[in-house]
mmCIF file of C-alpha atoms in Angstrom:
data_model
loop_
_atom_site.group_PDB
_atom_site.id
_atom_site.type_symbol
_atom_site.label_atom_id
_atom_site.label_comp_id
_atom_site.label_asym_id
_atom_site.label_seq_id
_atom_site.Cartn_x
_atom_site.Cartn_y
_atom_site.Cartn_z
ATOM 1 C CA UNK A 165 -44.166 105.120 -1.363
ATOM 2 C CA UNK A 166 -46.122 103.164 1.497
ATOM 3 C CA UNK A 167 -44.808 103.748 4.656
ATOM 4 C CA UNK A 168 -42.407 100.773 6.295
ATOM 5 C CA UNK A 169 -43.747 101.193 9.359
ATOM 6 C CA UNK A 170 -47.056 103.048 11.190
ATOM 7 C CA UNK A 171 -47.316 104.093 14.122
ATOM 8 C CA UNK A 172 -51.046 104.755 15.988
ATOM 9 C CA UNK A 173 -51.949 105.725 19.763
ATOM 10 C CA UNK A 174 -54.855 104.300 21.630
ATOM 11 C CA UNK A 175 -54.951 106.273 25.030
ATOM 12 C CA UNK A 176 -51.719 104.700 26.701
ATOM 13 C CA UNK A 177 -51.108 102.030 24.215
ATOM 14 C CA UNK A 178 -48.998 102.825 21.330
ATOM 15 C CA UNK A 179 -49.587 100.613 17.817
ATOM 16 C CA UNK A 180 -46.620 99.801 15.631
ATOM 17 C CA UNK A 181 -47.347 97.839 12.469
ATOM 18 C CA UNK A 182 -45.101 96.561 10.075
ATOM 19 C CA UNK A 183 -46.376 97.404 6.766
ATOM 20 C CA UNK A 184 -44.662 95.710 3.832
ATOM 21 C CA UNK A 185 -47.104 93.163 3.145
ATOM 22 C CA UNK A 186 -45.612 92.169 -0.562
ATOM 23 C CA UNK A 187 -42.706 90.801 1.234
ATOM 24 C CA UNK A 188 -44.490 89.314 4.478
ATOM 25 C CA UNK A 189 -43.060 92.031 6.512
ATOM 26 C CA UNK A 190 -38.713 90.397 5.929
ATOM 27 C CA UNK A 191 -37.040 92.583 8.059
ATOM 28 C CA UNK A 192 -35.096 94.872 5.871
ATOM 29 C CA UNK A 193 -32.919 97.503 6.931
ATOM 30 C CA UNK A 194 -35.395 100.090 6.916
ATOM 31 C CA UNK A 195 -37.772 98.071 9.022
ATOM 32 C CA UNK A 196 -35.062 97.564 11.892
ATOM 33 C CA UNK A 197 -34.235 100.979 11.616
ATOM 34 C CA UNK A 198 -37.953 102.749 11.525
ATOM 35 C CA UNK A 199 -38.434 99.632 14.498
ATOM 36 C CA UNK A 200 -35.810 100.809 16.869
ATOM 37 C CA UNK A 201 -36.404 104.718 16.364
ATOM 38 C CA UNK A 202 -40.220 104.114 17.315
ATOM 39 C CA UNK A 203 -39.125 102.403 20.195
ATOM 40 C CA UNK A 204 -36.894 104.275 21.984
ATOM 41 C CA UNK A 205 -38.859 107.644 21.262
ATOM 42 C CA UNK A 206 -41.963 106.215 22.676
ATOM 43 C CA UNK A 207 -39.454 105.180 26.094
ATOM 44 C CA UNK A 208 -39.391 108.916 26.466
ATOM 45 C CA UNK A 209 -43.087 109.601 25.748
ATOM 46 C CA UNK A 210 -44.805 109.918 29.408
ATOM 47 C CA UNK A 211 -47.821 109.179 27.590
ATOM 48 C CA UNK A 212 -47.401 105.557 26.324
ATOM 49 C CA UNK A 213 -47.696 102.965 28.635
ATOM 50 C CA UNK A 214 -47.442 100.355 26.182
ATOM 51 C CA UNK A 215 -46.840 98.886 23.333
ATOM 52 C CA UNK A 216 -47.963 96.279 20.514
ATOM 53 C CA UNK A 217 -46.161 94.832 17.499
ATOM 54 C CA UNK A 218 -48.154 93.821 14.798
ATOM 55 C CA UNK A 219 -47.875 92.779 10.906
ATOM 56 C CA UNK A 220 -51.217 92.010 9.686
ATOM 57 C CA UNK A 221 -51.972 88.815 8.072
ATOM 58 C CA UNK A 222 -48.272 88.031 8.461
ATOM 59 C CA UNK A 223 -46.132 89.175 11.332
ATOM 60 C CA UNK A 224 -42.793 88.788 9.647
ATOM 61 C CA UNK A 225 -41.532 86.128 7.095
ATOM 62 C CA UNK A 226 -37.960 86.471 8.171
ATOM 63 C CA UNK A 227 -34.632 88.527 7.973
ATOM 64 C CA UNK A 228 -34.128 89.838 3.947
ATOM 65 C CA UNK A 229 -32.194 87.976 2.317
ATOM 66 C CA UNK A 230 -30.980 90.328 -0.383
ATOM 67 C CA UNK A 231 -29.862 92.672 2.184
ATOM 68 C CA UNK A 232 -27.259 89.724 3.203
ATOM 69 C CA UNK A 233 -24.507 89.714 1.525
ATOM 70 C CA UNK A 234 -22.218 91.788 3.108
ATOM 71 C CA UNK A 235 -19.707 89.941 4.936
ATOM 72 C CA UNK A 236 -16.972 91.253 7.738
ATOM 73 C CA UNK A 237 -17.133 94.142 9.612
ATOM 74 C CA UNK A 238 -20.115 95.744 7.150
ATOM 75 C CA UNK A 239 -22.397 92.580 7.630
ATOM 76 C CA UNK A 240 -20.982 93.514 11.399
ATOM 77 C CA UNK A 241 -22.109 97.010 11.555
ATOM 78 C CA UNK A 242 -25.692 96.399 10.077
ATOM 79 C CA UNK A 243 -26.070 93.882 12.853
ATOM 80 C CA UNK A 244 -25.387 95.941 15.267
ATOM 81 C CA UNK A 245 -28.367 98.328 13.628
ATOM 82 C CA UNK A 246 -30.663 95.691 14.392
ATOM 83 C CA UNK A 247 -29.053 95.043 17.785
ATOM 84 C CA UNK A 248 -30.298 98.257 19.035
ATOM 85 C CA UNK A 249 -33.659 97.665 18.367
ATOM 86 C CA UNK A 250 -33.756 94.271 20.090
ATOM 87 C CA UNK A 251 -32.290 96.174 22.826
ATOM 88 C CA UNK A 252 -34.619 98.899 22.590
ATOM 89 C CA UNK A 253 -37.809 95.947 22.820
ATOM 90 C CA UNK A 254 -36.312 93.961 25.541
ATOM 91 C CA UNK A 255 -34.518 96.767 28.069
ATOM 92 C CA UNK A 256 -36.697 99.361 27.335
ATOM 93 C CA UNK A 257 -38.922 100.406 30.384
ATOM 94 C CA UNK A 258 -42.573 100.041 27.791
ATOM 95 C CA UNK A 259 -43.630 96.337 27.586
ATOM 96 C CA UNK A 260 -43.825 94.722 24.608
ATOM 97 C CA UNK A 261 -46.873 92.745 23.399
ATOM 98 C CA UNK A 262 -46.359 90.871 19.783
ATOM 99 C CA UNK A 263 -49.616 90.084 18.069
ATOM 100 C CA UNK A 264 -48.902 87.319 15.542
ATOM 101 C CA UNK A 265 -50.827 86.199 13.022
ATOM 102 C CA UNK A 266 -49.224 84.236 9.948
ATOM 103 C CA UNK A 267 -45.516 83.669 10.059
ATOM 104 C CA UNK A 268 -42.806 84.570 12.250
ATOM 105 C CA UNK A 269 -40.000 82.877 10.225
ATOM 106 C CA UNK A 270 -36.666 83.614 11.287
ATOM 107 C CA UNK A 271 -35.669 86.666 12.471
ATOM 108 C CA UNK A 272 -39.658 87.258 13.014
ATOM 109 C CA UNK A 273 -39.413 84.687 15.648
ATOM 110 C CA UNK A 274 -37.003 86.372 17.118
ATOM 111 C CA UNK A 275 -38.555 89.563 17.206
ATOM 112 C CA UNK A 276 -41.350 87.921 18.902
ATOM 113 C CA UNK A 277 -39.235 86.181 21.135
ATOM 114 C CA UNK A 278 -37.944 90.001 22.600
ATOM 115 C CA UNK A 279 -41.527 91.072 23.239
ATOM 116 C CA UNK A 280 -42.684 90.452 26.389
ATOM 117 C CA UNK A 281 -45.881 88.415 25.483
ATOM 118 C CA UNK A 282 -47.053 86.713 22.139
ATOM 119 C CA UNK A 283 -50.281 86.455 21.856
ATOM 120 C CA UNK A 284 -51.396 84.415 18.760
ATOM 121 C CA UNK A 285 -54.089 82.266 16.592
ATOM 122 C CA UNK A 286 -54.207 78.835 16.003
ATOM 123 C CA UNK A 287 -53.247 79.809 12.094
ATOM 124 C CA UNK A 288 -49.687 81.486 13.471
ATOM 125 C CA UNK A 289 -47.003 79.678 12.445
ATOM 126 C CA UNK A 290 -43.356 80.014 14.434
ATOM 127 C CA UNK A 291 -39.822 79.023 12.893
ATOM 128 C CA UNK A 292 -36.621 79.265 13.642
ATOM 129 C CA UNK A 293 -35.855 78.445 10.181
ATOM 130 C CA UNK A 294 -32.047 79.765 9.779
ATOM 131 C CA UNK A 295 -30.492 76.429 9.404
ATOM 132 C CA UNK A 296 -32.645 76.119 6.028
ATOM 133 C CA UNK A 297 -30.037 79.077 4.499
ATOM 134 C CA UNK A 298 -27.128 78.535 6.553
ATOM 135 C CA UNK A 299 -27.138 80.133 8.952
ATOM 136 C CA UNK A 300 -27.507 80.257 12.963
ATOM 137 C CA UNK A 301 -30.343 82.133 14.682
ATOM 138 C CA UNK A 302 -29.282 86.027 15.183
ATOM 139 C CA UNK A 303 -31.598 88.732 17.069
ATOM 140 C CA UNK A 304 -31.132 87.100 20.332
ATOM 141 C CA UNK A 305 -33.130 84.270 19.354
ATOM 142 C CA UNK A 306 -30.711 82.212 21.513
ATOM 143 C CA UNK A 307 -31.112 83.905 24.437
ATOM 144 C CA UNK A 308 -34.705 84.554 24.123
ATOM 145 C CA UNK A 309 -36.017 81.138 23.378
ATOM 146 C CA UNK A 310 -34.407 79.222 26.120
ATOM 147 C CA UNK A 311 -36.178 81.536 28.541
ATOM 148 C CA UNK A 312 -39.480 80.898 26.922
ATOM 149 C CA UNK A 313 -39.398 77.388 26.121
ATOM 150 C CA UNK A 314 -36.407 76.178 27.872
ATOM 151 C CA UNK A 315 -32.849 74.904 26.529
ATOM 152 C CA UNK A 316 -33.625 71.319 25.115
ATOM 153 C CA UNK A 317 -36.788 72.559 23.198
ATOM 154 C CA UNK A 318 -35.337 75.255 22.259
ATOM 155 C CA UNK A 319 -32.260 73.397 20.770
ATOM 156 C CA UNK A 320 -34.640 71.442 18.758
ATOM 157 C CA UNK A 321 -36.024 74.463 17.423
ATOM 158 C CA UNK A 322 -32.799 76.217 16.300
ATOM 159 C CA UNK A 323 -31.365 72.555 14.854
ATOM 160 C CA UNK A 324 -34.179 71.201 12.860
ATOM 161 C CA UNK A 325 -35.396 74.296 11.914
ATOM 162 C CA UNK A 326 -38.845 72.891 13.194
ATOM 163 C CA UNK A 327 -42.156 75.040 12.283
ATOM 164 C CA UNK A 328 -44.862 74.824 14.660
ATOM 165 C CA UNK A 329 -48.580 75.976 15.249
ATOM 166 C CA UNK A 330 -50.131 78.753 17.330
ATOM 167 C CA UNK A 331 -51.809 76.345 19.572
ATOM 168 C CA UNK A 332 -48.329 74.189 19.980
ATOM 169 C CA UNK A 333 -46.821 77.623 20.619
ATOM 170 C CA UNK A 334 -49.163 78.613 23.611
ATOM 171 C CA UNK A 335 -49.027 74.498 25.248
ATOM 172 C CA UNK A 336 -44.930 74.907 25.617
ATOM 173 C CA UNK A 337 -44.857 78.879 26.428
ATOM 174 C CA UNK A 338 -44.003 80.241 23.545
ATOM 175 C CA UNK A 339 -47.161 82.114 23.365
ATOM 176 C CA UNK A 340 -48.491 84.014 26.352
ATOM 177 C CA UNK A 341 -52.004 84.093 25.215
ATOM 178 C CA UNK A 342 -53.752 82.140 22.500
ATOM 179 C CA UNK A 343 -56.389 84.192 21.013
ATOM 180 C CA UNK A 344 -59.833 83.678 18.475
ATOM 181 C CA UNK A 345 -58.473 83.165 15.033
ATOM 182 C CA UNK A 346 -58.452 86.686 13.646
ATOM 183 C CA UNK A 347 -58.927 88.155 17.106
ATOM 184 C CA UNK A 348 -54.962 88.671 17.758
ATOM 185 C CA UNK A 349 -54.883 92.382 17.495
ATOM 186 C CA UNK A 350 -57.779 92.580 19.662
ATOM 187 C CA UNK A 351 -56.262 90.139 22.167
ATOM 188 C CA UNK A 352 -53.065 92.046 22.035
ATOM 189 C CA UNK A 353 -55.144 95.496 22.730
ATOM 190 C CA UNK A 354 -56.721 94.229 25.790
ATOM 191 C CA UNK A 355 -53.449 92.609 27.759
ATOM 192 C CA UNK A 356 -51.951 95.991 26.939
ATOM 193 C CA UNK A 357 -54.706 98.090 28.105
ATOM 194 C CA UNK A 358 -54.140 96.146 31.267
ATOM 195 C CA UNK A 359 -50.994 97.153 31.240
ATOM 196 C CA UNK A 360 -51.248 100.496 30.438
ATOM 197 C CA UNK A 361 -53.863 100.539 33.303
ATOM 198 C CA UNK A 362 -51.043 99.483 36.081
ATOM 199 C CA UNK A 363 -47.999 101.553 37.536
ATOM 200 C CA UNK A 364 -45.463 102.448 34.662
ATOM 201 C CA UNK A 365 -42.662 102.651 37.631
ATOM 202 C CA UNK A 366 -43.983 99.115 38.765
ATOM 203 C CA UNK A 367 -43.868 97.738 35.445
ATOM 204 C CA UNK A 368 -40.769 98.992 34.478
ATOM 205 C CA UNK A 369 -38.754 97.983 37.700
ATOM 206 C CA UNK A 370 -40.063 94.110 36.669
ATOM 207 C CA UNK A 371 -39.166 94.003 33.257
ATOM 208 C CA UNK A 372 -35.987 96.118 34.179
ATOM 209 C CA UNK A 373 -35.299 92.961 36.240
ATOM 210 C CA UNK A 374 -36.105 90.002 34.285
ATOM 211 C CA UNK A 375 -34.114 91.650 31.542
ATOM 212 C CA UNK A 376 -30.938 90.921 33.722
ATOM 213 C CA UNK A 377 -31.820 87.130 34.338
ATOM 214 C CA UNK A 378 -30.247 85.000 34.877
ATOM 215 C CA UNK A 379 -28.249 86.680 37.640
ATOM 216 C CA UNK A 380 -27.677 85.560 41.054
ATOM 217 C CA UNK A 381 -30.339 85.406 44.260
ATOM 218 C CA UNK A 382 -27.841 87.847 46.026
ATOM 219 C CA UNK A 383 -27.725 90.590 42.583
ATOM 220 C CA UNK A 384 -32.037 90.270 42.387
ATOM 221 C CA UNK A 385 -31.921 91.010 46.218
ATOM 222 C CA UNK A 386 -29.678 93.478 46.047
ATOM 223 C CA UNK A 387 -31.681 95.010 43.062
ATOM 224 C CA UNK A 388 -34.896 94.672 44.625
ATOM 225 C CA UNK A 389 -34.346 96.437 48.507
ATOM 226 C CA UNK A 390 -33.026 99.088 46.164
ATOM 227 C CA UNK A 391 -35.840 99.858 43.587
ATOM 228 C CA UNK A 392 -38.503 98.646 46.190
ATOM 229 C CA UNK A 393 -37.831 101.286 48.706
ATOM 230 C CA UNK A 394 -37.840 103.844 45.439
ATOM 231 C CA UNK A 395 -41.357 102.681 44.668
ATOM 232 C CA UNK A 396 -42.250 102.833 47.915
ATOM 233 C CA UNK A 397 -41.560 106.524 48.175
ATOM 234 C CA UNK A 398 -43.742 107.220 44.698
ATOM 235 C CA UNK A 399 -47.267 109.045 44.796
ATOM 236 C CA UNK A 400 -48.365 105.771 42.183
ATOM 237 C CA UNK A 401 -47.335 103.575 45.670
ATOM 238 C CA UNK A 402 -49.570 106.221 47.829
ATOM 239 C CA UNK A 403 -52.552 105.846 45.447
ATOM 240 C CA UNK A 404 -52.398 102.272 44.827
ATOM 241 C CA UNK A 405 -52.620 101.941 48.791
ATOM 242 C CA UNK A 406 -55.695 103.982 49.238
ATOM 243 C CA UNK A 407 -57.690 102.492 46.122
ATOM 244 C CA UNK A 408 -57.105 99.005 47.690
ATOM 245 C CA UNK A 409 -58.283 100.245 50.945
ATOM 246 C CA UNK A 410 -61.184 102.872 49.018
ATOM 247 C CA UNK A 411 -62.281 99.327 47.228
ATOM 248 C CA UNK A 412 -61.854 101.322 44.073
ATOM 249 C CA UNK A 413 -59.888 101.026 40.544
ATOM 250 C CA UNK A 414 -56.126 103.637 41.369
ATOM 251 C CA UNK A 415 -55.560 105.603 38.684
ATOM 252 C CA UNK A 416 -52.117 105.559 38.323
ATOM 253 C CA UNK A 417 -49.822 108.798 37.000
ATOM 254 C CA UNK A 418 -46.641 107.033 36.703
ATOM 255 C CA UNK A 419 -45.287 109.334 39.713
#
């Protein structure tokens, strides 16, 4: 049987690919599963710095419907499966970077919506098309998208069930970057070899943080005099400071 998921490492930059192309990549059980065990291994791996989500031609078509018919505390549980890998994506100390070509229908707008960047094509298409079965947006999609995109638009989205394009997408901040049509995974590569290039602690501390918004000025002070004077004391802080005075590229050890 072909493999639900693959996993491939680029130097710092871990690759995870959704690979059940016959069904668009709906997020079955054993996706969400294989999705949230990748994840929170590699937040142990010293060696990733971060990661991108892809599904190929399509990124994901939605949430599978076949696997929805429990009801109660089962339909519950399974929820809570896929919970944990949201969690896993938007907590977890790796960024995120989803590279989206084709649809993210559904739930695969939501998964988007946890990365920490989109980049897509002008041929992506993004849906939050619950309503169209019944049902209201799940995998944080209603937290997620009135971050991005703001409450009103975001209402609209969820409502109408409205479909939009890859370029629409990038002009209201849905996604980060907007790439050459088949150039996503490329695009995606790059931003997170940036990443991977900068100070894990760094990067970690500032997703840690936006992860807790919104929360009040007094809680992000507290938080930041706190983790500040941390990465202050790190050897990543010490070589950052004499590369910018040395003029030359730090080469940071997460340290």
């Amino acid at each position: 049987m072909t493999e639900a998921l693959l996993l491939e490492r680029r130097e710092g930059v871990a690759i995870i690919t959704l690979n059940q192309p016959a069904r668009r990549n709906a997020l079955s059980a054993e996706l969400y599963c294989g999705l949230e065990q990748h994840i929170s291994r590699l937040q142990d791996d010293p060696g990733c710095r971060a990661i991108v989500l892809t599904g190929g031609r399509h990124f994901c078509a939605g949430g599978e419907l076949d696997g929805l018919s429990s009801v109660g505390l089962e339909m519950r549980a399974a929820m809570r499966v896929g919970h944990r890998a949201l969690r896993a994506i938007v907590a977890g100390r790796i960024p995120v970077i989803a590279a989206v070509e084709g649809a993210a229908f559904g739930a695969g707008l939501s998964l988007a919506a946890a990365c920490d960047f989109i980049v897509a094509d002008s041929q992506s298409k993004f849906g939050a098309v619950y309503g169209k079965v019944g049902l209201m947006p799940d995998w944080g999609a209603l937290w997620t998208l009135p971050q991005r995109i703001g409450l009103p638009r975001a209402r609209r989205m969820a409502m109408f069930a409205e479909v939009i394009g890859g370029a629409e997408a990038h002009a209201i901040g849905l996604a980060d970057f907007l790439a050459e049509d088949g150039a996503v995974l490329d695009t995606a590569l790059q931003r997170a070899q940036q990443l991977a290039a900068a100070a894990p602690g760094a990067i970690a501390a500032t997703k840690a943080c936006l992860a807790r918004a919104p929360q009040s000025l007094d809680a992000l002070l507290d938080w930041e005099a706190d983790t500040q004077a941390l990465l202050i004391g790190s050897a990543d802080f010490a070589e950052g400071s004499a590369a910018f005075v040395g003029k030359r590229a730090p080469a940071f050890l997460g340290q």
